[in-house]
Amino acid sequence: MFHSILLLPSWLFILSLLASNVHGARLVDFQVAQPPPLPQDATRCTVLILKRTFAFSFGAPEVVQLTPPTDCGVPGSWAGISLNFTVTSNGTQFDRLGIVTFQNVEIWRTSTPEPVRGDGIIWTYLKDVTRFIPLFSKPGTFILQLDNLIEPGLDGEYATTLEATYFASSQEHPPAPRSDLIVPLTTLRTIRGTMLPSPPGFRSVLYPLLLQQQNRRSHRLQLNVTLPRNAVAAYAELQASGNGNEEFWYFNVPNQFLGDLPAGTTFGNGPFREVRVLVDGQVAGVAFPYAVIFTGGIVPTAWRPITSYGAIDLPTYHLDLTPFIPILTDGKPHNISLDVASAEPDHRIDQNWFVSGLLQVRLDSSSRPTTGRITRYEASNFATSSASGSVNGEDVHITVSASHSVHIEAEIIGGSGARTEVVFTQALQYENVQDYLQNTTVQNVFQTASGQVLSRHNGEIALQDTFVYPLVINFAITSPDGSNFSVAVDHSYDRILRPAPFILGSTIAERQLSGGSFHLAPTGNTGSNGTSNNTFDYVDTTGHTYTRQVNASSNVITLDRQGGNLAPSPIPDQLSEVSPAQAVMKARLPGGRVIGGN
Ligand SMILES: *[C@@H]1O[C@H](CO)[C@@H](O)[C@H](O)[C@H]1NC(C)=O
Ligand SMILES: *[C@@H]1O[C@H](CO)[C@@H](O)[C@H](O)[C@H]1NC(C)=O
Ligand SMILES: *[C@@H]1O[C@H](CO)[C@@H](O)[C@H](O)[C@H]1NC(C)=O
Ligand SMILES: *[C@@H]1O[C@H](CO)[C@@H](O)[C@H](O)[C@H]1NC(C)=O
Ligand SMILES: *[C@@H]1O[C@H](CO)[C@@H](O)[C@H](O)[C@H]1NC(C)=O
Ligand SMILES: *[C@@H]1O[C@H](CO)[C@@H](O)[C@H](O)[C@H]1NC(C)=O
Ligand SMILES: *[C@@H]1O[C@H](CO)[C@@H](O)[C@H](O)[C@H]1NC(C)=O
Ligand SMILES: *[C@@H]1O[C@H](CO)[C@@H](O)[C@H](O)[C@H]1NC(C)=O
Ligand SMILES: *[C@@H]1O[C@H](CO)[C@@H](O)[C@H](O)[C@H]1NC(C)=O
């Protein structure tokens, strides 16, 4: 994700050109995902939220008012809500980060597929936002921030349409379970007179002076949060993405080994990242993030037309903050902070991670204050980690391991007398092995983050996140002048996720094998190609299922099999005629690497 373009010029990326005169149909891009598990036979109300073409849109998000429809039942009584984000783009452009917020709460972090010139691209993503019904039940400010740049060499605009569909509840489709209150964990800042919620870090893009903060320990978001005194449970959802110099964070090396590599090979501060949540300075939980590869990553043709998994719908992370309820309900503001730490001795990271979050809060039936206490607290401030490296001639091998365990117990007594014993545990592991071979022309990473997050309330599972995120990347520079390079990626997302008792749980097993070759030349990137082979398996706690096997080779879908009771996806994967045009493509290499004199 290229987000710091105003400040960090061309060394971050490679610009390449391809003349294209071929006109066919628009290329249909998509991320493999389940269709929203919502009742298609319910009465539906579709509302246009916004329509906006993002040309030069830095610091100029779309800000609109959204009011709940009244034709699909009493606001808030819906069986579900989905968003339809449909975008077209024609030209040359980087992939851009998109942030969707409603009522000051970030509800969706997305990114844009890179467009092509000529007939351009189109994509549609249908996003289930049922868990945000407490926000959608009232009128409020809805914001889409999509900071795009138009400048010489970059002319792609993103023409967006965003709609919400509300599904009426009925005897057959009861109202969706929901929390009582959603509390934002975001900061507010003013842009052109409008108060906007925003993840920290964007600031440094807009205000160059803050670039000095590049080497501070971590990007920290600090908030004063006051919960209603009768809150009895709070589940956190976190948004976190590495962008700019942190886009390929898993390819960074520990500072102690940076000197073993030629200057300019990669960034320091190591490859491990954990997102931490602290309540009054105490660690309440941590997340080991999934490595989202954006569509301009290394070889853009590997991510077209099937984007890397998570690029359009970035995964979020879930923690149970209920053990801290006795502290948070004392009627006073408390300091909740989010940050991102590395496994370096000083826990520093590079620029930038963008983090934000929210709390889904449950209230007691009585308005009397909740009481209780934390009865056991075992959580270290940072992960336990180790790093080792070896140098054999020109070959460098580096291994970083980390683990983090959390065990917090509490008793919560609601004003009604309801008593809850809470046990929240996390056992997370991480390993990253990197090889730099053949004078650094070959760069491999083998990374796995895995873990078990479990919260029980009176013995019942309230939250579960069991995940394994294996990532293997083989990156090779294939011509001595650096004008040709290739990548092979084997990336999986295996996750059993139950975010809260009132939020739909799902099990996803996804694997993407993708790769391709890229050719840089002033006359264009003729000969560049990409393939992407995907398997996806989804099942949720209400019995919806969806499977898909879909392959693409150089813009053409070569295999597409869908199954399960949510199939087929309502989004077409291909128009009748697909443009072979590749146009000008924007590629970025790990570590800000610059090869071939670009
Ligand atoms: C999504 O929105 C686009 C643009 O408004 C529309 O053409 C398309 O039919 C919608 N798709 C679905 C599945 O609702
Ligand atoms: C794409 O943009 C180019 C240059 O602005 C223009 O000539 C062409 O007509 C556009 N194509 C479509 C399908 O709009
Ligand atoms: C948090 O709130 C308290 C009490 O209102 C105030 O003293 C403190 O300055 C606030 N802190 C921040 C970081 O806003
Ligand atoms: C909030 O917590 C963070 C993390 O412990 C700490 O660095 C910061 O000083 C605290 N801020 C306030 C206003 O207490
Ligand atoms: C290794 O790469 C560097 C930089 O590209 C180059 O200057 C050097 O000659 C290479 N060494 C060998 C042995 O190829
Ligand atoms: C995808 O499958 C095709 C057909 O079997 C194969 O040629 C290609 O190498 C595969 N791509 C990857 C990245 O594994
Ligand atoms: C790079 O790849 C292109 C396309 O496959 C090929 O035509 C060209 O000869 C290669 N360049 C070098 C220096 O190997
Ligand atoms: C992609 O291009 C590379 C380099 O030109 C070539 O070796 C490879 O066979 C091509 N792969 C496909 C699937 O076309
Ligand atoms: C699809 O991808 C799978 C996995 O790489 C591969 O085994 C299969 O041959 C591919 N099929 C086609 C038609 O590309």
Tab-separated table of C-alpha atoms in Angstrom, residues 57-309:
chain	number	residue	atom	x	y	z
A	57	SER	CA	-8.500	13.299	-2.874
A	58	PHE	CA	-5.722	13.600	-0.328
A	59	GLY	CA	-7.264	14.886	2.883
A	60	ALA	CA	-10.653	15.171	1.176
A	61	PRO	CA	-12.775	12.204	2.227
A	62	GLU	CA	-16.416	11.843	1.271
A	63	VAL	CA	-18.554	12.846	4.248
A	64	VAL	CA	-22.308	12.182	4.112
A	65	GLN	CA	-25.215	11.774	6.486
A	66	LEU	CA	-26.829	8.349	6.617
A	67	THR	CA	-30.336	7.829	8.005
A	68	PRO	CA	-31.868	4.401	8.614
A	69	PRO	CA	-34.692	3.439	6.232
A	70	THR	CA	-38.139	3.013	7.769
A	71	ASP	CA	-39.605	0.642	5.145
A	72	CYS	CA	-37.817	-2.452	6.454
A	73	GLY	CA	-39.142	-2.446	9.987
A	74	VAL	CA	-38.245	-0.441	13.064
A	75	PRO	CA	-34.631	0.767	12.733
A	76	GLY	CA	-32.408	-1.740	14.489
A	77	SER	CA	-34.854	-4.641	14.154
A	78	TRP	CA	-33.222	-5.880	10.928
A	79	ALA	CA	-32.078	-9.441	10.286
A	80	GLY	CA	-28.879	-8.049	8.813
A	81	ILE	CA	-27.172	-5.312	6.792
A	82	SER	CA	-24.715	-5.527	3.933
A	83	LEU	CA	-22.728	-2.948	2.011
A	84	ASN	CA	-22.119	-3.033	-1.737
A	85	PHE	CA	-18.968	-1.151	-2.701
A	86	THR	CA	-18.606	-0.990	-6.487
A	87	VAL	CA	-15.703	0.837	-8.073
A	88	THR	CA	-14.415	1.432	-11.572
A	89	SER	CA	-11.052	2.843	-12.552
A	90	ASN	CA	-9.312	3.417	-15.840
A	91	GLY	CA	-5.709	4.557	-16.035
A	92	THR	CA	-2.510	4.234	-14.072
A	93	GLN	CA	-2.645	4.333	-10.321
A	94	PHE	CA	-1.301	2.848	-7.136
A	95	ASP	CA	-3.381	0.716	-4.862
A	96	ARG	CA	-4.838	2.997	-2.202
A	97	LEU	CA	-6.050	2.433	1.321
A	98	GLY	CA	-9.745	3.004	1.993
A	99	ILE	CA	-11.183	3.646	5.458
A	100	VAL	CA	-14.910	3.458	6.085
A	101	THR	CA	-16.202	4.996	9.308
A	102	PHE	CA	-19.697	5.477	10.644
A	103	GLN	CA	-20.581	7.277	13.883
A	104	ASN	CA	-16.802	7.747	14.456
A	105	VAL	CA	-16.226	3.968	14.355
A	106	GLU	CA	-14.027	2.406	11.681
A	107	ILE	CA	-16.194	-0.386	10.267
A	108	TRP	CA	-14.187	-1.415	7.218
A	109	ARG	CA	-10.617	-1.088	6.037
A	110	THR	CA	-10.177	-1.814	2.350
A	111	SER	CA	-7.705	-1.144	-0.448
A	112	THR	CA	-8.080	-0.626	-4.160
A	113	PRO	CA	-6.939	-3.025	-6.868
A	114	GLU	CA	-4.560	-1.232	-9.238
A	115	PRO	CA	-6.401	-0.187	-12.399
A	116	VAL	CA	-5.486	-0.739	-16.053
A	117	ARG	CA	-5.596	1.713	-18.904
A	118	GLY	CA	-8.043	1.440	-21.764
A	119	ASP	CA	-11.266	-0.157	-20.611
A	120	GLY	CA	-10.214	-0.135	-17.011
A	121	ILE	CA	-11.278	-2.330	-14.138
A	122	ILE	CA	-14.400	-2.843	-12.041
A	123	TRP	CA	-14.852	-4.531	-8.701
A	124	THR	CA	-17.730	-5.129	-6.330
A	125	TYR	CA	-17.393	-6.234	-2.740
A	126	LEU	CA	-20.380	-7.197	-0.636
A	127	LYS	CA	-19.603	-6.747	3.047
A	128	ASP	CA	-21.680	-8.070	5.914
A	129	VAL	CA	-21.960	-5.268	8.494
A	130	THR	CA	-24.675	-6.831	10.638
A	131	ARG	CA	-22.511	-6.588	13.762
A	132	PHE	CA	-22.652	-2.791	13.450
A	133	ILE	CA	-26.485	-2.604	13.691
A	134	PRO	CA	-26.194	-0.466	16.877
A	135	LEU	CA	-24.472	2.183	14.696
A	136	PHE	CA	-26.814	1.828	11.709
A	137	SER	CA	-29.939	2.186	13.876
A	138	LYS	CA	-29.438	5.936	14.225
A	139	PRO	CA	-28.714	8.748	11.765
A	140	GLY	CA	-25.070	9.737	11.708
A	141	THR	CA	-22.018	10.787	9.755
A	142	PHE	CA	-20.653	8.267	7.285
A	143	ILE	CA	-17.168	8.781	5.883
A	144	LEU	CA	-15.185	7.142	3.109
A	145	GLN	CA	-11.559	8.206	3.169
A	146	LEU	CA	-9.679	7.190	0.013
A	147	ASP	CA	-6.581	9.320	-0.306
A	148	ASN	CA	-5.685	9.228	-4.017
A	149	LEU	CA	-3.145	11.266	-5.943
A	150	ILE	CA	-3.248	12.537	-9.491
A	151	GLU	CA	0.128	13.700	-10.781
A	152	PRO	CA	2.334	13.160	-13.821
A	153	GLY	CA	2.343	9.410	-14.479
A	154	LEU	CA	-0.655	8.785	-12.203
A	155	ASP	CA	-4.047	9.483	-13.754
A	156	GLY	CA	-6.262	6.694	-12.409
A	157	GLU	CA	-9.339	7.942	-10.597
A	158	TYR	CA	-11.546	5.685	-8.481
A	159	ALA	CA	-15.260	6.072	-9.271
A	160	THR	CA	-17.076	4.615	-6.284
A	161	THR	CA	-20.665	3.726	-5.418
A	162	LEU	CA	-21.509	2.585	-1.910
A	163	GLU	CA	-24.922	1.212	-1.030
A	164	ALA	CA	-26.367	-0.312	2.135
A	165	THR	CA	-29.004	-3.041	2.056
A	166	TYR	CA	-31.115	-3.564	5.176
A	167	PHE	CA	-32.804	-6.969	5.495
A	168	ALA	CA	-36.161	-6.808	7.292
A	169	SER	CA	-36.678	-9.265	10.117
A	170	SER	CA	-39.684	-11.572	10.224
A	171	GLN	CA	-40.843	-14.698	12.003
A	172	GLU	CA	-38.609	-16.690	9.689
A	173	HIS	CA	-35.647	-14.312	9.966
A	174	PRO	CA	-35.457	-12.905	13.498
A	175	PRO	CA	-33.691	-9.639	14.323
A	176	ALA	CA	-29.926	-10.125	14.414
A	177	PRO	CA	-28.428	-10.397	17.895
A	178	ARG	CA	-26.521	-7.239	18.804
A	179	SER	CA	-24.594	-5.415	21.465
A	180	ASP	CA	-26.146	-2.508	23.364
A	181	LEU	CA	-23.497	0.009	22.467
A	182	ILE	CA	-20.453	0.410	20.232
A	183	VAL	CA	-17.689	2.661	21.556
A	184	PRO	CA	-15.053	3.951	19.107
A	185	LEU	CA	-11.351	3.561	19.792
A	186	THR	CA	-10.283	6.229	17.300
A	187	THR	CA	-8.988	9.764	17.492
A	188	LEU	CA	-10.744	12.740	16.007
A	189	ARG	CA	-8.962	15.321	13.953
A	190	THR	CA	-10.045	18.226	11.827
A	191	ILE	CA	-9.668	18.242	8.069
A	192	ARG	CA	-11.021	21.220	6.200
A	193	GLY	CA	-13.384	22.065	8.999
A	194	THR	CA	-14.784	18.557	9.430
A	195	MET	CA	-14.058	16.460	12.477
A	196	LEU	CA	-12.990	13.068	11.248
A	197	PRO	CA	-12.155	9.906	13.070
A	198	SER	CA	-8.853	8.600	11.860
A	199	PRO	CA	-6.297	6.008	12.664
A	200	PRO	CA	-3.116	7.639	13.926
A	201	GLY	CA	-0.325	7.756	11.418
A	202	PHE	CA	-2.250	9.389	8.628
A	203	ARG	CA	-1.139	12.573	10.236
A	204	SER	CA	2.453	11.951	9.344
A	205	VAL	CA	1.450	11.679	5.716
A	206	LEU	CA	-0.328	14.982	5.798
A	207	TYR	CA	2.095	16.882	7.977
A	208	PRO	CA	5.696	16.244	6.932
A	209	LEU	CA	7.140	17.563	10.178
A	210	LEU	CA	5.814	14.556	11.986
A	211	LEU	CA	8.054	12.366	9.865
A	212	GLN	CA	10.592	12.944	12.596
A	213	GLN	CA	8.588	10.431	14.548
A	214	GLN	CA	9.726	7.733	12.140
A	215	ASN	CA	11.911	6.077	14.716
A	216	ARG	CA	9.856	6.441	17.781
A	217	ARG	CA	9.136	3.238	19.556
A	218	SER	CA	5.759	2.603	18.110
A	219	HIS	CA	2.685	4.311	16.871
A	220	ARG	CA	0.398	4.648	19.787
A	221	LEU	CA	-3.201	5.640	19.904
A	222	GLN	CA	-4.265	6.855	23.356
A	223	LEU	CA	-7.841	7.412	24.288
A	224	ASN	CA	-9.871	8.431	27.258
A	225	VAL	CA	-12.733	5.964	27.413
A	226	THR	CA	-15.665	6.149	29.808
A	227	LEU	CA	-18.156	3.277	29.789
A	228	PRO	CA	-21.690	3.323	31.183
A	229	ARG	CA	-21.580	2.227	34.824
A	230	ASN	CA	-23.833	-0.765	34.114
A	231	ALA	CA	-21.652	-2.247	31.348
A	232	VAL	CA	-21.088	-5.957	31.986
A	233	ALA	CA	-19.109	-7.085	28.915
A	234	ALA	CA	-16.858	-5.445	26.313
A	235	TYR	CA	-15.441	-7.105	23.204
A	236	ALA	CA	-12.759	-5.272	21.226
A	237	GLU	CA	-12.324	-5.351	17.450
A	238	LEU	CA	-9.064	-3.958	16.077
A	239	GLN	CA	-8.074	-2.671	12.643
A	240	ALA	CA	-4.360	-2.714	11.880
A	241	SER	CA	-2.359	-2.489	8.679
A	242	GLY	CA	1.292	-1.954	7.876
A	243	ASN	CA	1.734	0.632	5.145
A	244	GLY	CA	4.564	2.710	3.643
A	245	ASN	CA	7.830	1.278	4.986
A	246	GLU	CA	5.824	-1.276	6.971
A	247	GLU	CA	3.991	-2.695	3.946
A	248	PHE	CA	6.335	-5.704	3.787
A	249	TRP	CA	7.056	-5.803	7.543
A	250	TYR	CA	7.616	-9.577	7.369
A	251	PHE	CA	10.648	-8.890	5.121
A	252	ASN	CA	12.330	-6.541	7.608
A	253	VAL	CA	15.388	-7.862	9.438
A	254	PRO	CA	16.541	-7.411	13.040
A	255	ASN	CA	18.838	-4.412	13.366
A	256	GLN	CA	21.688	-6.629	14.594
A	257	PHE	CA	21.804	-8.344	11.157
A	258	LEU	CA	21.096	-5.360	8.941
A	259	GLY	CA	24.833	-4.787	8.484
A	260	ASP	CA	25.237	-8.286	7.018
A	261	LEU	CA	23.240	-7.216	3.970
A	262	PRO	CA	24.188	-4.645	1.353
A	263	ALA	CA	22.680	-1.243	2.069
A	264	GLY	CA	19.235	-0.816	0.509
A	265	THR	CA	18.329	-4.523	0.627
A	266	THR	CA	15.631	-4.205	3.254
A	267	PHE	CA	14.476	-2.284	6.332
A	268	GLY	CA	15.424	-2.880	9.940
A	269	ASN	CA	13.387	-3.254	13.140
A	270	GLY	CA	12.818	-6.944	12.426
A	271	PRO	CA	9.885	-8.878	10.950
A	272	PHE	CA	7.758	-9.421	14.069
A	273	ARG	CA	4.775	-7.194	14.819
A	274	GLU	CA	2.189	-7.384	17.551
A	275	VAL	CA	-0.740	-5.061	18.069
A	276	ARG	CA	-1.249	-4.388	21.773
A	277	VAL	CA	-4.223	-3.071	23.689
A	278	LEU	CA	-3.498	-1.528	27.079
A	279	VAL	CA	-5.977	-0.403	29.706
A	280	ASP	CA	-4.450	2.152	32.072
A	281	GLY	CA	-1.038	0.937	30.983
A	282	GLN	CA	-1.750	-2.764	31.542
A	283	VAL	CA	-1.703	-5.168	28.586
A	284	ALA	CA	-5.290	-6.351	28.035
A	285	GLY	CA	-4.537	-8.456	24.955
A	286	VAL	CA	-2.444	-8.664	21.806
A	287	ALA	CA	-2.875	-9.669	18.156
A	288	PHE	CA	-0.379	-11.201	15.729
A	289	PRO	CA	-1.580	-9.748	12.424
A	290	TYR	CA	-2.171	-11.485	9.100
A	291	ALA	CA	0.173	-10.179	6.391
A	292	VAL	CA	-2.099	-8.481	3.859
A	293	ILE	CA	-0.318	-8.128	0.513
A	294	PHE	CA	-1.655	-5.162	-1.401
A	295	THR	CA	-2.214	-5.373	-5.152
A	296	GLY	CA	0.891	-3.373	-6.069
A	297	GLY	CA	2.997	-5.783	-3.993
A	298	ILE	CA	6.150	-7.081	-5.738
A	299	VAL	CA	4.544	-8.435	-8.934
A	300	PRO	CA	1.181	-6.712	-9.541
A	301	THR	CA	0.224	-9.240	-12.217
A	302	ALA	CA	0.101	-11.928	-9.500
A	303	TRP	CA	-2.831	-10.033	-7.896
A	304	ARG	CA	-4.862	-9.384	-11.002
A	305	PRO	CA	-7.739	-10.089	-11.469
A	306	ILE	CA	-7.862	-12.076	-8.197
A	307	THR	CA	-6.511	-9.845	-5.455
A	308	SER	CA	-4.433	-11.117	-2.601
A	309	TYR	CA	-6.604	-12.429	0.216
